[in-house]
C-alpha positions as a printed Julia matrix, in Angstrom:
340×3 Matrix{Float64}:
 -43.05  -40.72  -24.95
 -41.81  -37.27  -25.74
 -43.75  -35.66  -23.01
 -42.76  -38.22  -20.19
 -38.98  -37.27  -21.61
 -39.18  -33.98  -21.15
 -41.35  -34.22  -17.96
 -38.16  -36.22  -16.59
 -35.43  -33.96  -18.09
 -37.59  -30.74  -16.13
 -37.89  -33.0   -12.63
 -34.0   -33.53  -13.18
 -33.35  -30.07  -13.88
 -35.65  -28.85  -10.32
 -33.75  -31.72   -8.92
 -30.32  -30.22   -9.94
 -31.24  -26.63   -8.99
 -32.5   -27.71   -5.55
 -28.87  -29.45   -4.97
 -27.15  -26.17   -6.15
 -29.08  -24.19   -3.9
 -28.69  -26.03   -1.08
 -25.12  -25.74   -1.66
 -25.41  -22.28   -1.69
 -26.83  -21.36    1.32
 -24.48  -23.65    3.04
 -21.86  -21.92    1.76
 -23.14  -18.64    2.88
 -23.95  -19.43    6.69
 -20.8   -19.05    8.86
 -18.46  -21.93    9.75
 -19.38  -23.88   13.15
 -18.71  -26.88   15.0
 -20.81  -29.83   14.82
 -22.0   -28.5    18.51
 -23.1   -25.05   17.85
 -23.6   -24.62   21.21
 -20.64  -25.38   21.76
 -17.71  -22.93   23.25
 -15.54  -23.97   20.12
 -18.85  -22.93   17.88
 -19.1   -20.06   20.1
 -15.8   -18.42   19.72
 -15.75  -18.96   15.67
 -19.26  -16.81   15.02
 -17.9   -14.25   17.29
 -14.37  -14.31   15.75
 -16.11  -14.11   12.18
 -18.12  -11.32   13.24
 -15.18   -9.58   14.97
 -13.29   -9.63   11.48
 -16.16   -8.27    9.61
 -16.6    -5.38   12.09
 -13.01   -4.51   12.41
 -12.19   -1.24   10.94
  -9.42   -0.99    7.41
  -6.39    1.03    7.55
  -7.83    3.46    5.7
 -10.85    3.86    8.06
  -9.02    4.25   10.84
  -6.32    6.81    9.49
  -9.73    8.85    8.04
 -11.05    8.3    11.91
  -7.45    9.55   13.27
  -7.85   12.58   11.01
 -11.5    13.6    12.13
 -11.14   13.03   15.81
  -7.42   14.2    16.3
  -6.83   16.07   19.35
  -3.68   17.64   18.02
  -1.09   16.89   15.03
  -0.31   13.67   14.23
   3.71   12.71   14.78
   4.53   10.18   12.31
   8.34    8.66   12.34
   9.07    7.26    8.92
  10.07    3.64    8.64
  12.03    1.28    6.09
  11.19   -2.05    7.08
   8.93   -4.16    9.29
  11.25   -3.92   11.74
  11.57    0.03   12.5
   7.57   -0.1    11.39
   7.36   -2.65   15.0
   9.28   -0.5    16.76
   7.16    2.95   16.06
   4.03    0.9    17.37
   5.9    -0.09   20.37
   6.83    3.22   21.4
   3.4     4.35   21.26
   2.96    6.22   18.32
  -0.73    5.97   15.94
   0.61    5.81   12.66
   3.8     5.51   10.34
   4.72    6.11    6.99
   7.13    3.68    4.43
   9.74    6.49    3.43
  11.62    5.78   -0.02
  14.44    7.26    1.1
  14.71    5.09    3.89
  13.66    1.88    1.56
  16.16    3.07   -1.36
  19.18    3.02    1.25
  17.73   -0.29    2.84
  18.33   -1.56   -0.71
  21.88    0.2    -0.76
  20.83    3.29   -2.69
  20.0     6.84   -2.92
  16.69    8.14   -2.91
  16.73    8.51   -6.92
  13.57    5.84   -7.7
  16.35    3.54   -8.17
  14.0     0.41   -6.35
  11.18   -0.61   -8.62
   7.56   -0.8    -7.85
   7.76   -4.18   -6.91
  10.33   -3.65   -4.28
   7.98   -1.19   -2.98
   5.06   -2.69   -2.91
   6.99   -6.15   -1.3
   8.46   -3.48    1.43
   4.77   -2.06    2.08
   3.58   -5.57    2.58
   6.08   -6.79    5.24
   5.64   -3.07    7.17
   2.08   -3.99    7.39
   2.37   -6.96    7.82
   4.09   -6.52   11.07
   1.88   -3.83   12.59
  -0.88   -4.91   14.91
  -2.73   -1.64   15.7
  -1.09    1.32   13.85
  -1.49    2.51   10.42
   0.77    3.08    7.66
   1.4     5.61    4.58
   2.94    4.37    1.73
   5.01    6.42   -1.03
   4.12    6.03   -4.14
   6.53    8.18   -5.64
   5.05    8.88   -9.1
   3.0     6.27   -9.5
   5.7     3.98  -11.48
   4.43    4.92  -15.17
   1.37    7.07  -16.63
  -2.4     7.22  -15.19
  -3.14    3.7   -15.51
   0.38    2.71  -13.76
  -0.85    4.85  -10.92
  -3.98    3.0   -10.53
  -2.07   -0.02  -10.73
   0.07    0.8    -7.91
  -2.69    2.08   -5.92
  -4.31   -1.11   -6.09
  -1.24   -3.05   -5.07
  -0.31   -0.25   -1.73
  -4.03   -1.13   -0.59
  -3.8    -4.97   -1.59
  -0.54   -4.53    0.89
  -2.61   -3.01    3.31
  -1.23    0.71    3.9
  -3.9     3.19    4.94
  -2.91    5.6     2.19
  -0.66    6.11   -0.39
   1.75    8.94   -1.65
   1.7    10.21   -5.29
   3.75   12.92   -6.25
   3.95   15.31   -9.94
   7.93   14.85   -9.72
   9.66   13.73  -13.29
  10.44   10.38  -13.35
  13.16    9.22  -12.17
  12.22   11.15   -9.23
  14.18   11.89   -6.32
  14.69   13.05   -2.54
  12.72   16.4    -2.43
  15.65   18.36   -0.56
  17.92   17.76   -3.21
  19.26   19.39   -6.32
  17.81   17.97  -10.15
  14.36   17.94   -8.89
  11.83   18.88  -11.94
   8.37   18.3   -12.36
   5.29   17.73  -15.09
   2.96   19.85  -16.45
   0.04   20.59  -14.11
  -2.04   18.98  -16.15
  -0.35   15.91  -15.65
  -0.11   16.08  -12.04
  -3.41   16.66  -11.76
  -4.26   13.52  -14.21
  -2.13   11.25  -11.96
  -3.96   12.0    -8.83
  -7.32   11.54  -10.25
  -6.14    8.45  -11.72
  -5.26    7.09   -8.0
  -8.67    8.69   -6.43
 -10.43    6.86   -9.36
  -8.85    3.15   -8.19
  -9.75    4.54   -4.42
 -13.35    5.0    -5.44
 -13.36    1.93   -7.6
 -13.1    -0.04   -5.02
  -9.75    0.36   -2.95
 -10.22    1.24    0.55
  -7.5     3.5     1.02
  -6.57    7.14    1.05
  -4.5     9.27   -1.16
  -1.9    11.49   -0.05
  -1.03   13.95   -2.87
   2.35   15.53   -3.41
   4.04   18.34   -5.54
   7.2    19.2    -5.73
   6.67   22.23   -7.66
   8.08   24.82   -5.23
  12.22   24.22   -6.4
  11.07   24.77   -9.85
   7.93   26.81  -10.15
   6.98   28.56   -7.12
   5.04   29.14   -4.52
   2.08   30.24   -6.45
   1.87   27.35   -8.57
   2.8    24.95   -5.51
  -0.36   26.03   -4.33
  -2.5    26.06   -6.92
  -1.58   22.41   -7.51
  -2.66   21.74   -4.06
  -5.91   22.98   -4.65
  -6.64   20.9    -7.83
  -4.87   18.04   -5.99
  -8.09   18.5    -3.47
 -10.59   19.44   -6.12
  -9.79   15.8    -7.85
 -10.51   14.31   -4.62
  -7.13   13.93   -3.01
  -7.63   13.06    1.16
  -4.37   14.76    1.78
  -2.28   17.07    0.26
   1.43   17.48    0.93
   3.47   21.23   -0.4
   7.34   19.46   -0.16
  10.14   22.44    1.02
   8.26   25.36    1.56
  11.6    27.19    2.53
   9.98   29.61    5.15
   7.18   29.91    7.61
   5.13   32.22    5.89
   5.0    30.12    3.29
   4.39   27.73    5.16
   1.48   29.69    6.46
   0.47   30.27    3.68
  -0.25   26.76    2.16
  -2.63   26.06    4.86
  -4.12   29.52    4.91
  -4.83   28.6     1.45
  -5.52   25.26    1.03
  -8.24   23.24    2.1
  -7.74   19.61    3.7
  -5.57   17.61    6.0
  -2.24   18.84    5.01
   1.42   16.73    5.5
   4.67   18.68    6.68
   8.03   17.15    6.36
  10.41   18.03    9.57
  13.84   17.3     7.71
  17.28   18.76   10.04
  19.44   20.24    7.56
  16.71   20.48    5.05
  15.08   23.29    3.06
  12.17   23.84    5.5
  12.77   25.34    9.03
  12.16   22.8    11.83
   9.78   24.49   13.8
   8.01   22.24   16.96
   5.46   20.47   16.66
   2.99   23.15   18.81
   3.52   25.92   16.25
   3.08   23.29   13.09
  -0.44   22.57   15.06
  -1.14   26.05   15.27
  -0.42   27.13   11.4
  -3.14   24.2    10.52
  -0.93   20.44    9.62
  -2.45   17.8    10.69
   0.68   15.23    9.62
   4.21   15.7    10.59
   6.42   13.57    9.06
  10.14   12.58   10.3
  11.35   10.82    7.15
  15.33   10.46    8.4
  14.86    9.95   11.9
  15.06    6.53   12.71
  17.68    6.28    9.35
  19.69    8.59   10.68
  19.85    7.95   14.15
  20.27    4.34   13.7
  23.26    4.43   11.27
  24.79    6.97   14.24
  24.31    4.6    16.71
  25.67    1.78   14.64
  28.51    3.47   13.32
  29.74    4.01   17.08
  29.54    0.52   17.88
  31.54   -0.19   14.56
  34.03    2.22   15.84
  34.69    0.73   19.22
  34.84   -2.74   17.81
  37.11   -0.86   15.84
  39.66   -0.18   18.34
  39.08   -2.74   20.55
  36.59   -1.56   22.19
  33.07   -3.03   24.54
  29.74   -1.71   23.16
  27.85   -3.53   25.66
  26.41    0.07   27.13
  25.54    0.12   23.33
  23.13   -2.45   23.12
  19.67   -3.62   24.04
  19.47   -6.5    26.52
  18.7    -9.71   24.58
  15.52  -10.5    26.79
  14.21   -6.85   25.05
  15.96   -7.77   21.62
  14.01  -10.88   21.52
  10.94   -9.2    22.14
  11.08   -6.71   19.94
  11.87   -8.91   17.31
   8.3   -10.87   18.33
   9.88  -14.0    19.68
   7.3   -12.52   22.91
   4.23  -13.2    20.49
   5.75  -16.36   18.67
   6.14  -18.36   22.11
   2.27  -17.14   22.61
   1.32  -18.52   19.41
   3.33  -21.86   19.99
   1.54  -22.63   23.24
  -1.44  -21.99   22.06
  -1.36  -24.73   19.22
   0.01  -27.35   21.13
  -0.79  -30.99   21.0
């Protein structure tokens, strides 16, 4: 009696495993219609294996990088909305400026909007892209080495193709401005290994590493935080204000890597065009205020003539262009194509 119990308790057990397997592969094959001949069948398999073929942010900004013709121009945005309007004008990439998401959030660029407003911004920016990548900054990293990776985790979860981390003191704040200090090297350098260690564990994305060391130690050390930046693994390195072109020069002479310039009017480093930044050896440009800038111009003039009275027709988009911009073009394309 024993025996026939356990014979039926191991034909149970097969029976069990059998159901469990089948389950399994089931799960595994890819989703089709009851006709998998079918067009509808069809078009699923080939969307699946479009999805699983498509390339990540990160892929393509490393493919941008490697196959680059000449420096990459990248306008900074602050929302979705500036993010849509870079990839409309026909640019390949774009990067989530804090100063631009501090005054979005009515303040100055003083880390006065937390991680979580950050990380919130970076996913409606990509969220709104369609073929463009992004950059996000990651300002210090929100805390000590295991904040960083933390916030590394969330920029790629987000979906940016890199992310910024500077050696700035926290609070940090806008690098062209006065109170700026920095930590130790040591510290910098512990930061950005922290955020290549989440990259390599597992987060596709790229880091962009940043010192701020010029204002307050020098050139020298500038650069030889550059260099460790890169010998921890940073993808990118970034020397903020390097207040002349020979030092400028000198950071790429000296440095290996992609490097990042910022092109700030007004600012501590001479605006130079964008054929002479090729030729010292950047492969980023960055135009954090641009679009800030510009737009608060633009709006403050039709504030003005509203003002006094005034039209500001000659002002404004059309709304047929307005609406597009703002996607009601794609929505309307989605609409039809789920109707019953």
């Amino acid at each position: 009696l024993a025996l026939l119990t356990l014979a039926a308790a191991a034909v149970g057990w097969a029976s069990a495993m059998a159901t469990v397997e089948a389950r399994r592969r089931k799960r595994s094959e890819p989703l089709r219609s009851e006709n998998a001949g079918s067009a509808g069948g069809s078009r699923t398999q080939e969307a699946s294996i479009r999805r699983r073929h498509q390339s990540s942010p990160a892929e393509r900004l490393r493919s941008l990088l490697q196959t680059r013709k000449g420096i990459l121009t990248m306008p900074c945005a602050y929302d979705a909305l500036t993010a849509r309007l870079v990839e409309r004008m026909g640019f390949e990439i774009t990067f989530m400026t804090g100063f631009g998401v501090s005054a979005a959030h009515g303040y100055p660029d003083c880390q006065l909007v937390s991680y979580q407003e950050m990380v919130d911004t970076a996913f409606h920016i990509c969220g709104s892209l369609q073929r463009i990548c992004c950059i996000g900054d990651g300002d210090t990293g929100y805390g000590n080495a295991v904040n960083v990776k933390r916030t590394v985790r969330g920029y790629a979860q987000a979906g940016m193709a890199a992310i910024m981390i500077e050696d700035q003191v926290a609070p940090k704040r806008c690098g062209h401005t006065r109170g700026k200090s920095v930590v130790s090297r040591e510290e910098a350098i512990a930061r950005i290994r922290a955020a290549c260690d989440a990259r390599d564990e597992g987060q596709d994305i790229c880091i962009l590493a940043r010192t701020d060391a010029r204002a307050t130690e020098g050139l020298e050390e500038a650069i030889a935080r550059c260099k460790a930046f890169v010998e921890a693994g940073a993808d990118i390195t970034f020397l903020e204000a390097p207040l002349s072109e020979d030092e400028m020069e000198r950071y790429c002479r000296e440095v290996p890597g992609p490097k990042l310039v910022n092109m700030l009017p007004s600012g501590k480093t001479p605006m130079l065009s964008l054929g002479r930044l090729e030729e010292m050896g950047f492969a980023l440009a960055a135009y954090p205020l641009t679009l800030l800038s510009a737009g608060l111009k633009a709006q403050e003039e039709a504030l003005t003539r509203l003002r006094d009275g005034k039209t500001t027709w000659d002002l404004e988009l059309d709304f047929e262009t307005l609406k597009d911009v703002v996607g009601f073009t794609d929505y309307y394309k989605e609409e039809d194509r789920y109707k019953t």
